[in-house]
mmCIF file of C-alpha atoms and ligand atoms in Angstrom:
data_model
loop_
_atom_site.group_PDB
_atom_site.id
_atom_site.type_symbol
_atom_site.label_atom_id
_atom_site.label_comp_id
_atom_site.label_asym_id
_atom_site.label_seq_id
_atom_site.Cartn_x
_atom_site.Cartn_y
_atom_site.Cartn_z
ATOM 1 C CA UNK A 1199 87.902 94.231 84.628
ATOM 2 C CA UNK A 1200 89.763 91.961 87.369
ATOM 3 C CA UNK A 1201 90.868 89.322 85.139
ATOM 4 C CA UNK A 1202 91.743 87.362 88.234
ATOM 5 C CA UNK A 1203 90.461 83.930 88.731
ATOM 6 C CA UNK A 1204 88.676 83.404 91.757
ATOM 7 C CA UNK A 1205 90.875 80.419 92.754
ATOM 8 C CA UNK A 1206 94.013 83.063 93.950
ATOM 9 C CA UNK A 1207 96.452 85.607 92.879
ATOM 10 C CA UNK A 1208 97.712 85.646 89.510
ATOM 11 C CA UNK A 1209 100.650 83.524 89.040
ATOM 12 C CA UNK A 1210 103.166 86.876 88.946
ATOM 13 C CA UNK A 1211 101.720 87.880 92.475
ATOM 14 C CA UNK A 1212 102.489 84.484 93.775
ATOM 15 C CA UNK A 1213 105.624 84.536 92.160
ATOM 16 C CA UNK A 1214 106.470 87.415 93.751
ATOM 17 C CA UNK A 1215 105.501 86.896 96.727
ATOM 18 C CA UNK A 1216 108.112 84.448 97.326
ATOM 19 C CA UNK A 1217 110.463 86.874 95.686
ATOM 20 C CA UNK A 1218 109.685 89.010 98.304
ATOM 21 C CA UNK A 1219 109.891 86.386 101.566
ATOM 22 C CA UNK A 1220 113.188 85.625 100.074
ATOM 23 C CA UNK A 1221 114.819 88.674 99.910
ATOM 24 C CA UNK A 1222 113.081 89.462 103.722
ATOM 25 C CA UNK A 1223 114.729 86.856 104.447
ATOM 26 C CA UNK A 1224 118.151 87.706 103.062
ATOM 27 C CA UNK A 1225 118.077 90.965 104.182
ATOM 28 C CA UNK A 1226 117.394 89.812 107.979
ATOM 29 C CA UNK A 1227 120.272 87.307 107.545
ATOM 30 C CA UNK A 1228 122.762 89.722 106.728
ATOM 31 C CA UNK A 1229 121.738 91.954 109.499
ATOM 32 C CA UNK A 1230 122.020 89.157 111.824
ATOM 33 C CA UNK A 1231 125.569 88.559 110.082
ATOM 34 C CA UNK A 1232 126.748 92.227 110.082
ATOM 35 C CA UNK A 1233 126.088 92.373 113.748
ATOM 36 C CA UNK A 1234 128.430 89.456 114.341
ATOM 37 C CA UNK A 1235 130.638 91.211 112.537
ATOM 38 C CA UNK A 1236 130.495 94.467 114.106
ATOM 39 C CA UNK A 1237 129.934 96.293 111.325
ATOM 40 C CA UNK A 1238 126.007 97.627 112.470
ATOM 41 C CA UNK A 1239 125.755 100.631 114.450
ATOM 42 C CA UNK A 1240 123.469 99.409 117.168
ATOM 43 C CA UNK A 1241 123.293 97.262 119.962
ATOM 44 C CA UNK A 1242 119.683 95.567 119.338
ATOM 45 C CA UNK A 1243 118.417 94.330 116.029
ATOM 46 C CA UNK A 1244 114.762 92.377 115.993
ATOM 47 C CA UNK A 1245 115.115 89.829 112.868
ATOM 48 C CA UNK A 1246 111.664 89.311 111.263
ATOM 49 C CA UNK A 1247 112.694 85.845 109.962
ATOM 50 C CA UNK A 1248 109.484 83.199 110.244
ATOM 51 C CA UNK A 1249 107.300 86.596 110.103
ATOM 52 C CA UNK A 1250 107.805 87.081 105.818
ATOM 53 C CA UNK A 1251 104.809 85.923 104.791
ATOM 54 C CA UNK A 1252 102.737 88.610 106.539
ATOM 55 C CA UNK A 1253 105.070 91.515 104.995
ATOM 56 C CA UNK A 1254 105.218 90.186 102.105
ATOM 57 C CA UNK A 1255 101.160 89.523 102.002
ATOM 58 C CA UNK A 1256 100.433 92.660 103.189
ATOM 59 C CA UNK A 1257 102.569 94.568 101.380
ATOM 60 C CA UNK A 1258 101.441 93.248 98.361
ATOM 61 C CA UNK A 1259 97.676 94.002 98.952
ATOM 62 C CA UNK A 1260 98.969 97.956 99.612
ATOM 63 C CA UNK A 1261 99.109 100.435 96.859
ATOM 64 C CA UNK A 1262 101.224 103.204 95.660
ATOM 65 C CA UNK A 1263 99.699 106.491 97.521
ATOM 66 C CA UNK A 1264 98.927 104.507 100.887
ATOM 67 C CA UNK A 1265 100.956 104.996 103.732
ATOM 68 C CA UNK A 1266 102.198 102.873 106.847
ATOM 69 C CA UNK A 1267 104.268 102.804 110.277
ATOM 70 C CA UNK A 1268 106.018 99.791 111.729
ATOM 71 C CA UNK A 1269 106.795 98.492 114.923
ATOM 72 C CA UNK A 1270 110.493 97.627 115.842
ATOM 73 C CA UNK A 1271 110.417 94.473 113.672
ATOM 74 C CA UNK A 1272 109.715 95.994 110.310
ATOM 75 C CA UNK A 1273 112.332 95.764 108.143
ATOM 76 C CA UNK A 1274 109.964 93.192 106.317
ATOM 77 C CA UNK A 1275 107.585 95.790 106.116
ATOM 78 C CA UNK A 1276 109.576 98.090 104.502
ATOM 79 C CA UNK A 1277 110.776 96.393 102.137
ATOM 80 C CA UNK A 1278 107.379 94.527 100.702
ATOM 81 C CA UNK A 1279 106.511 98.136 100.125
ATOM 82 C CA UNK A 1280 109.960 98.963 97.794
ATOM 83 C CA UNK A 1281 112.755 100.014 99.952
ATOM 84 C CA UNK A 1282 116.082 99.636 98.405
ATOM 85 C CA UNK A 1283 118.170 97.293 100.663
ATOM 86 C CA UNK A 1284 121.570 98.867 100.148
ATOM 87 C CA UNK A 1285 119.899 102.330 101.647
ATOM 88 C CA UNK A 1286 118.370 100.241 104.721
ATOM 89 C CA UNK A 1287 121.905 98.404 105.387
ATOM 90 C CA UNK A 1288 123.741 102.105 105.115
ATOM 91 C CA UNK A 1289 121.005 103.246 107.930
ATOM 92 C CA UNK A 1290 121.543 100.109 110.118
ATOM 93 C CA UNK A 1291 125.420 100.607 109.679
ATOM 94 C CA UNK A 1292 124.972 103.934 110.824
ATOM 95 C CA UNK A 1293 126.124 105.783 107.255
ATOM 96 C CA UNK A 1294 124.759 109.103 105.854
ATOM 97 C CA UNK A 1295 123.995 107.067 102.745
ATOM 98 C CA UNK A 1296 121.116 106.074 104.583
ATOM 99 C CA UNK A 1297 117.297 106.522 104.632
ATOM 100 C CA UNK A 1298 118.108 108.858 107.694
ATOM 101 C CA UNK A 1299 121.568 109.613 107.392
ATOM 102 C CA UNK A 1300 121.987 107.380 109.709
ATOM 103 C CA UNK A 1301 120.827 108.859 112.486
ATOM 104 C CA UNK A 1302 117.342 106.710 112.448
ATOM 105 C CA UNK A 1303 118.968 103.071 112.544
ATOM 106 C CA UNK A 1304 116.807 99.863 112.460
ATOM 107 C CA UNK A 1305 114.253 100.882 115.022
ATOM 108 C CA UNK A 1306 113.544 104.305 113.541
ATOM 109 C CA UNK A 1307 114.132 104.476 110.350
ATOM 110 C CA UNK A 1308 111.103 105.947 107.072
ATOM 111 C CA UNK A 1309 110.650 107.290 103.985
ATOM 112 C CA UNK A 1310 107.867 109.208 102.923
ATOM 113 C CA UNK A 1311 108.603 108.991 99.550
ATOM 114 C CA UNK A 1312 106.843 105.098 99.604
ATOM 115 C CA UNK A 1313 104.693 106.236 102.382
ATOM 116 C CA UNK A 1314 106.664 104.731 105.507
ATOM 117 C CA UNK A 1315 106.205 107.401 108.031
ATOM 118 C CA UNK A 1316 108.409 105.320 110.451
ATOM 119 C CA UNK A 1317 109.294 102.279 112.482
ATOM 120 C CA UNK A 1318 108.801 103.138 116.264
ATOM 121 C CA UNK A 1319 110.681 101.719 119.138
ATOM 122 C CA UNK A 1320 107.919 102.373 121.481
ATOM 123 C CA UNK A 1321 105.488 99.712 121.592
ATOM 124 C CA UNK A 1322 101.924 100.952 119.776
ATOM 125 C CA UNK A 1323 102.987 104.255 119.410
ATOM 126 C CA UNK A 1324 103.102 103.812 115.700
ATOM 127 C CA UNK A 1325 99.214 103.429 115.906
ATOM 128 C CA UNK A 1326 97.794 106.773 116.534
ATOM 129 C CA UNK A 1327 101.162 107.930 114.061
ATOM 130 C CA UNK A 1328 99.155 105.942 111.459
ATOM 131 C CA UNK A 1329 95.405 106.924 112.446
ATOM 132 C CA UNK A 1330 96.789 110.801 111.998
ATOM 133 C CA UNK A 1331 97.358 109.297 108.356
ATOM 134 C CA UNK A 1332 94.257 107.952 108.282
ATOM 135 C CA UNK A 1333 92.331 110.963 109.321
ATOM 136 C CA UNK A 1334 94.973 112.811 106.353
ATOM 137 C CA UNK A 1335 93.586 110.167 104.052
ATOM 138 C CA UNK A 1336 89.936 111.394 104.406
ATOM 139 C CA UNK A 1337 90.503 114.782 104.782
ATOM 140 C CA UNK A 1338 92.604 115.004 101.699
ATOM 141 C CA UNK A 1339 90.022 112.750 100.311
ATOM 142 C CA UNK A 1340 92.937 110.431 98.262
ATOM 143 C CA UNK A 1341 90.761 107.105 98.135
ATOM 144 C CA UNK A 1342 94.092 105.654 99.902
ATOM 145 C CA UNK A 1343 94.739 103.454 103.266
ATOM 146 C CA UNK A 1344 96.917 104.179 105.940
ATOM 147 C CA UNK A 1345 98.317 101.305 108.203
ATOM 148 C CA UNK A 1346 99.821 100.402 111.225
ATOM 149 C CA UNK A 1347 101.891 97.054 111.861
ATOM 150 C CA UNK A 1348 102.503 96.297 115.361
ATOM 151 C CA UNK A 1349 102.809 93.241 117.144
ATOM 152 C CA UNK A 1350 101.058 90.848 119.948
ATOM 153 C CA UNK A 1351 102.820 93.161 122.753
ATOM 154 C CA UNK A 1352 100.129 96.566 121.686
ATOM 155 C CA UNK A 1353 97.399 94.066 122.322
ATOM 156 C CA UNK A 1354 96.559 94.962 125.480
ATOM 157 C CA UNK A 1355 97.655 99.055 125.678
ATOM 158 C CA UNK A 1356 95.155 101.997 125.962
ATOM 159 C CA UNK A 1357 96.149 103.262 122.965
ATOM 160 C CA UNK A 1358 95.357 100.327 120.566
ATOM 161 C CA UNK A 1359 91.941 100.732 121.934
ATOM 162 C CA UNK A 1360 91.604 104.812 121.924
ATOM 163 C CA UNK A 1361 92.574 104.507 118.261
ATOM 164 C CA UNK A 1362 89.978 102.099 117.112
ATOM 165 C CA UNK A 1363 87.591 103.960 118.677
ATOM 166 C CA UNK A 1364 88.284 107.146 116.772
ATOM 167 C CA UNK A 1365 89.197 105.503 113.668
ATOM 168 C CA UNK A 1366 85.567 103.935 113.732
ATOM 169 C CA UNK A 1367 84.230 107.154 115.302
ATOM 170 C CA UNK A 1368 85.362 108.871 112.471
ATOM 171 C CA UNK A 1369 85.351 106.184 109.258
ATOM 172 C CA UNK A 1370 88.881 106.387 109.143
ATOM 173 C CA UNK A 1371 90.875 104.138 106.576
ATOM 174 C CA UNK A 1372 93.228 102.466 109.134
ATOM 175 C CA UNK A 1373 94.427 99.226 108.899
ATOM 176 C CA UNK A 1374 94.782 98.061 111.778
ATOM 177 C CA UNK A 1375 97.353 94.821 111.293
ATOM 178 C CA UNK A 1376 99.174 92.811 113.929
ATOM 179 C CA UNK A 1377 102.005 90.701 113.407
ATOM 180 C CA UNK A 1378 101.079 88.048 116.343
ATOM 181 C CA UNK A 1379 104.390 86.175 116.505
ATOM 182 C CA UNK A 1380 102.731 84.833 119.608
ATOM 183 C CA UNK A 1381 105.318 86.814 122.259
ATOM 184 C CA UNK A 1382 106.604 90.122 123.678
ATOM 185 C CA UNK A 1383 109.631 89.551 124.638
ATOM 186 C CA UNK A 1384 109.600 86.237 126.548
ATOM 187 C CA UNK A 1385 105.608 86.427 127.451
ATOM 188 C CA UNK A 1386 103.711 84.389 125.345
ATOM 189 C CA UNK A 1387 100.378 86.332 124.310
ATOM 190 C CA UNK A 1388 98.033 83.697 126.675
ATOM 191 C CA UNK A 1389 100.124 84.855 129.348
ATOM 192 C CA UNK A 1390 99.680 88.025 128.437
ATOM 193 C CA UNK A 1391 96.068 88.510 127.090
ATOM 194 C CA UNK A 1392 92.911 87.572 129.754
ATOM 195 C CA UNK A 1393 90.570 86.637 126.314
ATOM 196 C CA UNK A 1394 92.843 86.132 123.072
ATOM 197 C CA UNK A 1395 89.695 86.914 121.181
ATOM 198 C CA UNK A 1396 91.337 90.351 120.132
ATOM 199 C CA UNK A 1397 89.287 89.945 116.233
ATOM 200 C CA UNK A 1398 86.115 90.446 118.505
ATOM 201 C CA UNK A 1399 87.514 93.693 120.451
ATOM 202 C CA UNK A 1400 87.922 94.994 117.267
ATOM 203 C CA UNK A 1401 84.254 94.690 116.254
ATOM 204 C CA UNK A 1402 82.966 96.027 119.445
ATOM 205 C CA UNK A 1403 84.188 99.337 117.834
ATOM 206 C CA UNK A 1404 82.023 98.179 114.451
ATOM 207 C CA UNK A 1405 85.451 97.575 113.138
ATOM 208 C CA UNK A 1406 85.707 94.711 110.284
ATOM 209 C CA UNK A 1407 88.065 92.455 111.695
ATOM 210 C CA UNK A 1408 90.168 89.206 110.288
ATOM 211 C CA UNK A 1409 92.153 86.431 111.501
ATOM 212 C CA UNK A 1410 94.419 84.683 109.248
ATOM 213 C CA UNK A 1411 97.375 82.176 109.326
ATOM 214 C CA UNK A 1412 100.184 84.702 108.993
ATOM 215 C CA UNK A 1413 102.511 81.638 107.550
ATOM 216 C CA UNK A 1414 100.405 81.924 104.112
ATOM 217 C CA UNK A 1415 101.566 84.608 102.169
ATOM 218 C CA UNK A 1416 98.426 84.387 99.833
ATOM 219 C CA UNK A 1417 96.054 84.105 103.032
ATOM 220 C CA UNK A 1418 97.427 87.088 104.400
ATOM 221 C CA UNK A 1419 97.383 88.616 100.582
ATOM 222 C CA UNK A 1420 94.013 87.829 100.004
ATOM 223 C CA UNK A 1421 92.967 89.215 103.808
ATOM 224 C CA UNK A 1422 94.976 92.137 103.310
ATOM 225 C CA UNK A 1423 93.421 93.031 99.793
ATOM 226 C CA UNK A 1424 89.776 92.658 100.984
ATOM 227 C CA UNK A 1425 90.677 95.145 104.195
ATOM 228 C CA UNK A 1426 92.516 97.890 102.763
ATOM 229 C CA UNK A 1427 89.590 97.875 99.769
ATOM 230 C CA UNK A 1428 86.943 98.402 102.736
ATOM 231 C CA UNK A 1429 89.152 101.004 103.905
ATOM 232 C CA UNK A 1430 89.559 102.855 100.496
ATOM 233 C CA UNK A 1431 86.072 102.236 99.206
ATOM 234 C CA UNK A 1432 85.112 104.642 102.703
ATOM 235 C CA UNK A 1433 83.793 101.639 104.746
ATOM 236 C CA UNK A 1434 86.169 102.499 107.377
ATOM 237 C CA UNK A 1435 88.401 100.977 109.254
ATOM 238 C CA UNK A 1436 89.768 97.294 109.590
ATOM 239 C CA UNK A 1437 91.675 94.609 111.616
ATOM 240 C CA UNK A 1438 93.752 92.394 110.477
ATOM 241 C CA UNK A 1439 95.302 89.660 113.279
ATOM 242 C CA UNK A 1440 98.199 87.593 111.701
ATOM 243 C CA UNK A 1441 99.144 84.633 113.382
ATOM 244 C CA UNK A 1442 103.128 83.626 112.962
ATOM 245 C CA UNK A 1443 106.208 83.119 114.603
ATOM 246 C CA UNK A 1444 109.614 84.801 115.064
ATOM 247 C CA UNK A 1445 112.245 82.544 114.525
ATOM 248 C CA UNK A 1446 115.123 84.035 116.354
ATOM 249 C CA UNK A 1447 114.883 85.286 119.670
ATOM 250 C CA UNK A 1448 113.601 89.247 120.424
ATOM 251 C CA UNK A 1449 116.890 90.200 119.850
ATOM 252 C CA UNK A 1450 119.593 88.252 117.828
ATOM 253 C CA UNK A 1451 121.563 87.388 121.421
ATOM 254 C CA UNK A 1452 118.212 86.110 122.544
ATOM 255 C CA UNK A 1453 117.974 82.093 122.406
ATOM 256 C CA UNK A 1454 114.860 82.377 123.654
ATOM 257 C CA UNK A 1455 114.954 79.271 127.005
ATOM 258 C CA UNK A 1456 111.385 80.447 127.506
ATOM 259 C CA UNK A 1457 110.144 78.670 124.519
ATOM 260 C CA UNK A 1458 109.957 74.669 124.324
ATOM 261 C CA UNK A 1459 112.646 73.088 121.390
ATOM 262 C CA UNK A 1460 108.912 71.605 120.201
ATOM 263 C CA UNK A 1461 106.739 74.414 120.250
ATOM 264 C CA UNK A 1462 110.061 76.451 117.949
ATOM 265 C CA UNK A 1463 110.086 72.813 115.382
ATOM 266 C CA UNK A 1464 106.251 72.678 115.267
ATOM 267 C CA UNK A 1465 106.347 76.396 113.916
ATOM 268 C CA UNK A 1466 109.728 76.097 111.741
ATOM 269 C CA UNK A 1467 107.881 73.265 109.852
ATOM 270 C CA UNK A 1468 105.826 76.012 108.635
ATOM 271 C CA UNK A 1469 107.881 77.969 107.130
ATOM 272 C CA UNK A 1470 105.812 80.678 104.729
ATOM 273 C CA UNK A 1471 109.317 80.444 102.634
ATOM 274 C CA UNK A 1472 109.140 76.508 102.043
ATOM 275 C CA UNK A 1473 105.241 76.440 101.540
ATOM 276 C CA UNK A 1474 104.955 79.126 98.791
ATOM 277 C CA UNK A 1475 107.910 77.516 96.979
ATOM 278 C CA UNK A 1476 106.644 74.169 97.147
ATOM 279 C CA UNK A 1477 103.143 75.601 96.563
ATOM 280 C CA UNK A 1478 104.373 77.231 93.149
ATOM 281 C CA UNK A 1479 106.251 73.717 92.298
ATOM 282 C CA UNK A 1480 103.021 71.880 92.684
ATOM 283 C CA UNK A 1481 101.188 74.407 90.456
ATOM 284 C CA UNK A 1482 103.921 73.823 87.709
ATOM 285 C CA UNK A 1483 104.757 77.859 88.273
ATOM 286 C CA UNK A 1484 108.446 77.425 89.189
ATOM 287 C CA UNK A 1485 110.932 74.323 88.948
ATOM 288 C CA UNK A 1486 113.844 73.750 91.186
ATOM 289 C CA UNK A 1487 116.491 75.434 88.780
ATOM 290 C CA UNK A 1488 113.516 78.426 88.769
ATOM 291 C CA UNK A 1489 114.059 78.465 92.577
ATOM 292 C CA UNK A 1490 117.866 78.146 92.538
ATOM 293 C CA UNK A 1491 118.195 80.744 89.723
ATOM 294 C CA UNK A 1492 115.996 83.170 92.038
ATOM 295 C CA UNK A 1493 117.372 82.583 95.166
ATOM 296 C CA UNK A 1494 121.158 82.906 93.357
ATOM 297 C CA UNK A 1495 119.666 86.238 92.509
ATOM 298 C CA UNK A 1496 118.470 87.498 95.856
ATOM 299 C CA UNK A 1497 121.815 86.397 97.303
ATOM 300 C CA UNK A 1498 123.801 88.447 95.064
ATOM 301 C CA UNK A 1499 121.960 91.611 95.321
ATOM 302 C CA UNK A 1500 121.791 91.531 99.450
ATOM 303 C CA UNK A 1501 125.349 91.223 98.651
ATOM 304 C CA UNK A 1502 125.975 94.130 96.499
ATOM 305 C CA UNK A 1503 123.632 95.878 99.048
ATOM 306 C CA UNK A 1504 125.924 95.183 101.734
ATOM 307 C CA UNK A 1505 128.824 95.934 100.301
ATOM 308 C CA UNK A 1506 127.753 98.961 99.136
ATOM 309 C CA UNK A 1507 126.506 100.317 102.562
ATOM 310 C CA UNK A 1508 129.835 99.235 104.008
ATOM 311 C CA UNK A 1509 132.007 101.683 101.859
ATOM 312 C CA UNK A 1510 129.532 105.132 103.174
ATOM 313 C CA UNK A 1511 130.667 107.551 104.948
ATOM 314 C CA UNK A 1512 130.423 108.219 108.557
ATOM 315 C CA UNK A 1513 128.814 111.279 110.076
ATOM 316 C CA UNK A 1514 130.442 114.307 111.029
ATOM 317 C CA UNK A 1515 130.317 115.674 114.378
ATOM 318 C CA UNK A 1516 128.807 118.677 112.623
ATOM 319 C CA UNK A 1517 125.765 116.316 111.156
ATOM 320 C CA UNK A 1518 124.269 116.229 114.858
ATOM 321 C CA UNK A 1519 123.316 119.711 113.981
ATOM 322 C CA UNK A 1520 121.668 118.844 110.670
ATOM 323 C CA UNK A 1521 118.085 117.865 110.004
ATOM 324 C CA UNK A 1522 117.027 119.339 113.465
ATOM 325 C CA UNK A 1523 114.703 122.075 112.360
ATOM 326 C CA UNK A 1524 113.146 122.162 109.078
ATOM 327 C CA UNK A 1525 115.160 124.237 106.500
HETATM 328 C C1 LIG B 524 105.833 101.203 125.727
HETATM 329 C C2 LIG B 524 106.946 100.213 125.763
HETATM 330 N N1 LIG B 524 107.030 99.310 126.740
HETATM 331 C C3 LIG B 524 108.024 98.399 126.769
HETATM 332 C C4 LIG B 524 108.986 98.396 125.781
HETATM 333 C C5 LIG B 524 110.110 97.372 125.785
HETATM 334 N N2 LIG B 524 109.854 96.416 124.702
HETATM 335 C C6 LIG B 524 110.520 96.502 123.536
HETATM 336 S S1 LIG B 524 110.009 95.361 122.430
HETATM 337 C C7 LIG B 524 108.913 94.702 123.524
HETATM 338 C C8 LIG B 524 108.051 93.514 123.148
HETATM 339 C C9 LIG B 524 107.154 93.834 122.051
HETATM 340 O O1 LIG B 524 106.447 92.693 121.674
HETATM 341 P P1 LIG B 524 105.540 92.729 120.397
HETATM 342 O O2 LIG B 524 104.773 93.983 120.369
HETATM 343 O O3 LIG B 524 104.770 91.465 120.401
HETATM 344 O O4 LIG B 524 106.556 92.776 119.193
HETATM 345 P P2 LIG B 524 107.651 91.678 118.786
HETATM 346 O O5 LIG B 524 108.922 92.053 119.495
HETATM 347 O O6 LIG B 524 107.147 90.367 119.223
HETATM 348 O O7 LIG B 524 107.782 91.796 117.325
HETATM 349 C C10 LIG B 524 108.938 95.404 124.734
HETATM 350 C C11 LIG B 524 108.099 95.072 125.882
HETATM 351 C C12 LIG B 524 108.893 99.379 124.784
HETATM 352 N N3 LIG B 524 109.770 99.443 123.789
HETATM 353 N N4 LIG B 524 107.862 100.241 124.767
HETATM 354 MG MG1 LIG B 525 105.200 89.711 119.505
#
């Protein structure tokens, strides 16, 4: 039996929900740092910062067994769903320490060992990648859920559109979840979109759809859980639109002039970080040294991480060879 109260998550879920915006947020901190410092081996890295709640959310509603693909912002992703941050700072610095040898970087990087079947550069490409794991799902008949996390910018492609039809065609158990941080670049989604209703395109295809604040890690949790348990239970698939906000720019160079200094405040006010800790404080789950305790924690092990990824080793010209073909 669920011994759940129907009120919200038990108090270690919420608990570690926060645990798990904080060290997003950490992580995407350091990148943003390393970068400065020139110690990252790419030119572009796409900070998830403002966008925790619906990794953390979602992640936490996924099980062990399900598998997912990312868009270029999903370093959250990945780690709601157990990467090791010292192996993801070796693969953005380029090292063979990490999850690709450092060949993948940020915007390509997976591990099929926790079901990430990889980020994707190209936007909605991920999606049919994911639907294949949806159909692999069924066919394999594992009771899991296979999702795809891709922003505002797939709204409008063919291919968002191709896959919901088959994955509804079929009764596939896709998730379907987009992080909506409410631009591509520097158009805004009304810009963008000619009907923002995108939870109703979804059910055209008989697809369950959901919109939910995406700055409310529970919301998203408690959207999240009652998706993915359609999608398991063989009701098919599901739609999940998040509504949140990046707070950086695309790109960490990017100040972003095309968005108003009011519209950026209204949305930092709502920070999914401060609300589930001040949440938790109300509810008598956490006190302040709680918070400072946790946060010292978090701090210390993005460090380690860091650190550690900074002392791998570089590839050899010879590695460019390696991992071409399958052994
Ligand atoms: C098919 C394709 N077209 C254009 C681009 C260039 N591009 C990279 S990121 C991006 C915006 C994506 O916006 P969104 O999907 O909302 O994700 P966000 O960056 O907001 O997380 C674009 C247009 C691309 N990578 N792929
Ligand atoms: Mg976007």
């Amino acid at each position: 039996m669920n011994a759940q109260p129907e009120t919200g998550p038990a108090p270690e879920l919420r608990l570690g929900l926060l645990r798990t915006m904080l060290r997003i947020r950490e992580f995407e901190n350091r990148v943003a740092e390393s970068y400065l410092r020139g110690i990252t081996a790419g030119s572009m890295f796409h900070l998830s910062v403002g966008e925790e709640a619906v990794a953390a959310g979602a992640g936490a509603a996924m099980e062990s067994g399900d598998c997912f693909t990312t868009h270029h912002r999903g370093h959250g992703i990945f780690l709601a769903r157990g990467a090791d941050p010292a192996r993801m700072f070796a693969e953005v610095f380029g090292r063979r320490e990490g999850y690709c040898a450092g060949k993948g970087g940020s915007m390509h990087i997976a591990d099929i060992s926790l079901g990430h079947m990889g980020a994707n550069a190209i936007v909605g490409a991920n999606i049919p990648i994911s639907l294949g794991g949806g159909f692999a799902m069924k066919y394999l008949k594992t009771g899991k859920a296979s999702a795809a996390f891709f922003g505002d910018g797939a709204l409008n492609q063919g291919v968002l559109y191709e896959s919901l039809n088959m994955a509804a065609l079929w009764q596939l158990p896709v998730l379907f979840a987009v992080v909506n941080n409410q631009y591509g670049m520097a158009t805004r989604v009304d810009r963008a979109s000619a009907s923002l209703r995108f939870v109703d395109r979804a059910e055209t295809f008989g697809v369950r759809g959901a919109e939910v604040d995406g700055m409310d890690a529970e919301a998203v949790w408690r959207a999240a859980r009652e998706l993915l348990a359609r999608c398991r239970g063989g009701q098919g698939p599901a739609f999940l639109l998040a509504d949140c906000y990046r707070f950086y720019g695309h790109g960490r160079k990017d100040p972003s002039p095309y968005r108003s200094k009011e519209e950026e405040e209204s949305w930092r006010r709502r920070d999914p970080l401060d609300r589930q800790r001040k949440r938790l404080l109300a509810a008598g789950l956490l006190s302040e040294q709680g918070f400072a305790a946790l946060a010292a924690e978090v701090s210390r092990e993005m460090d380690e991480a860091v650190a550690w990824a900074a002392r791998g080793s570089m590839p050899e010209p010879a590695d460019l060879f390696r991992h071409v073909y399958a052994d």
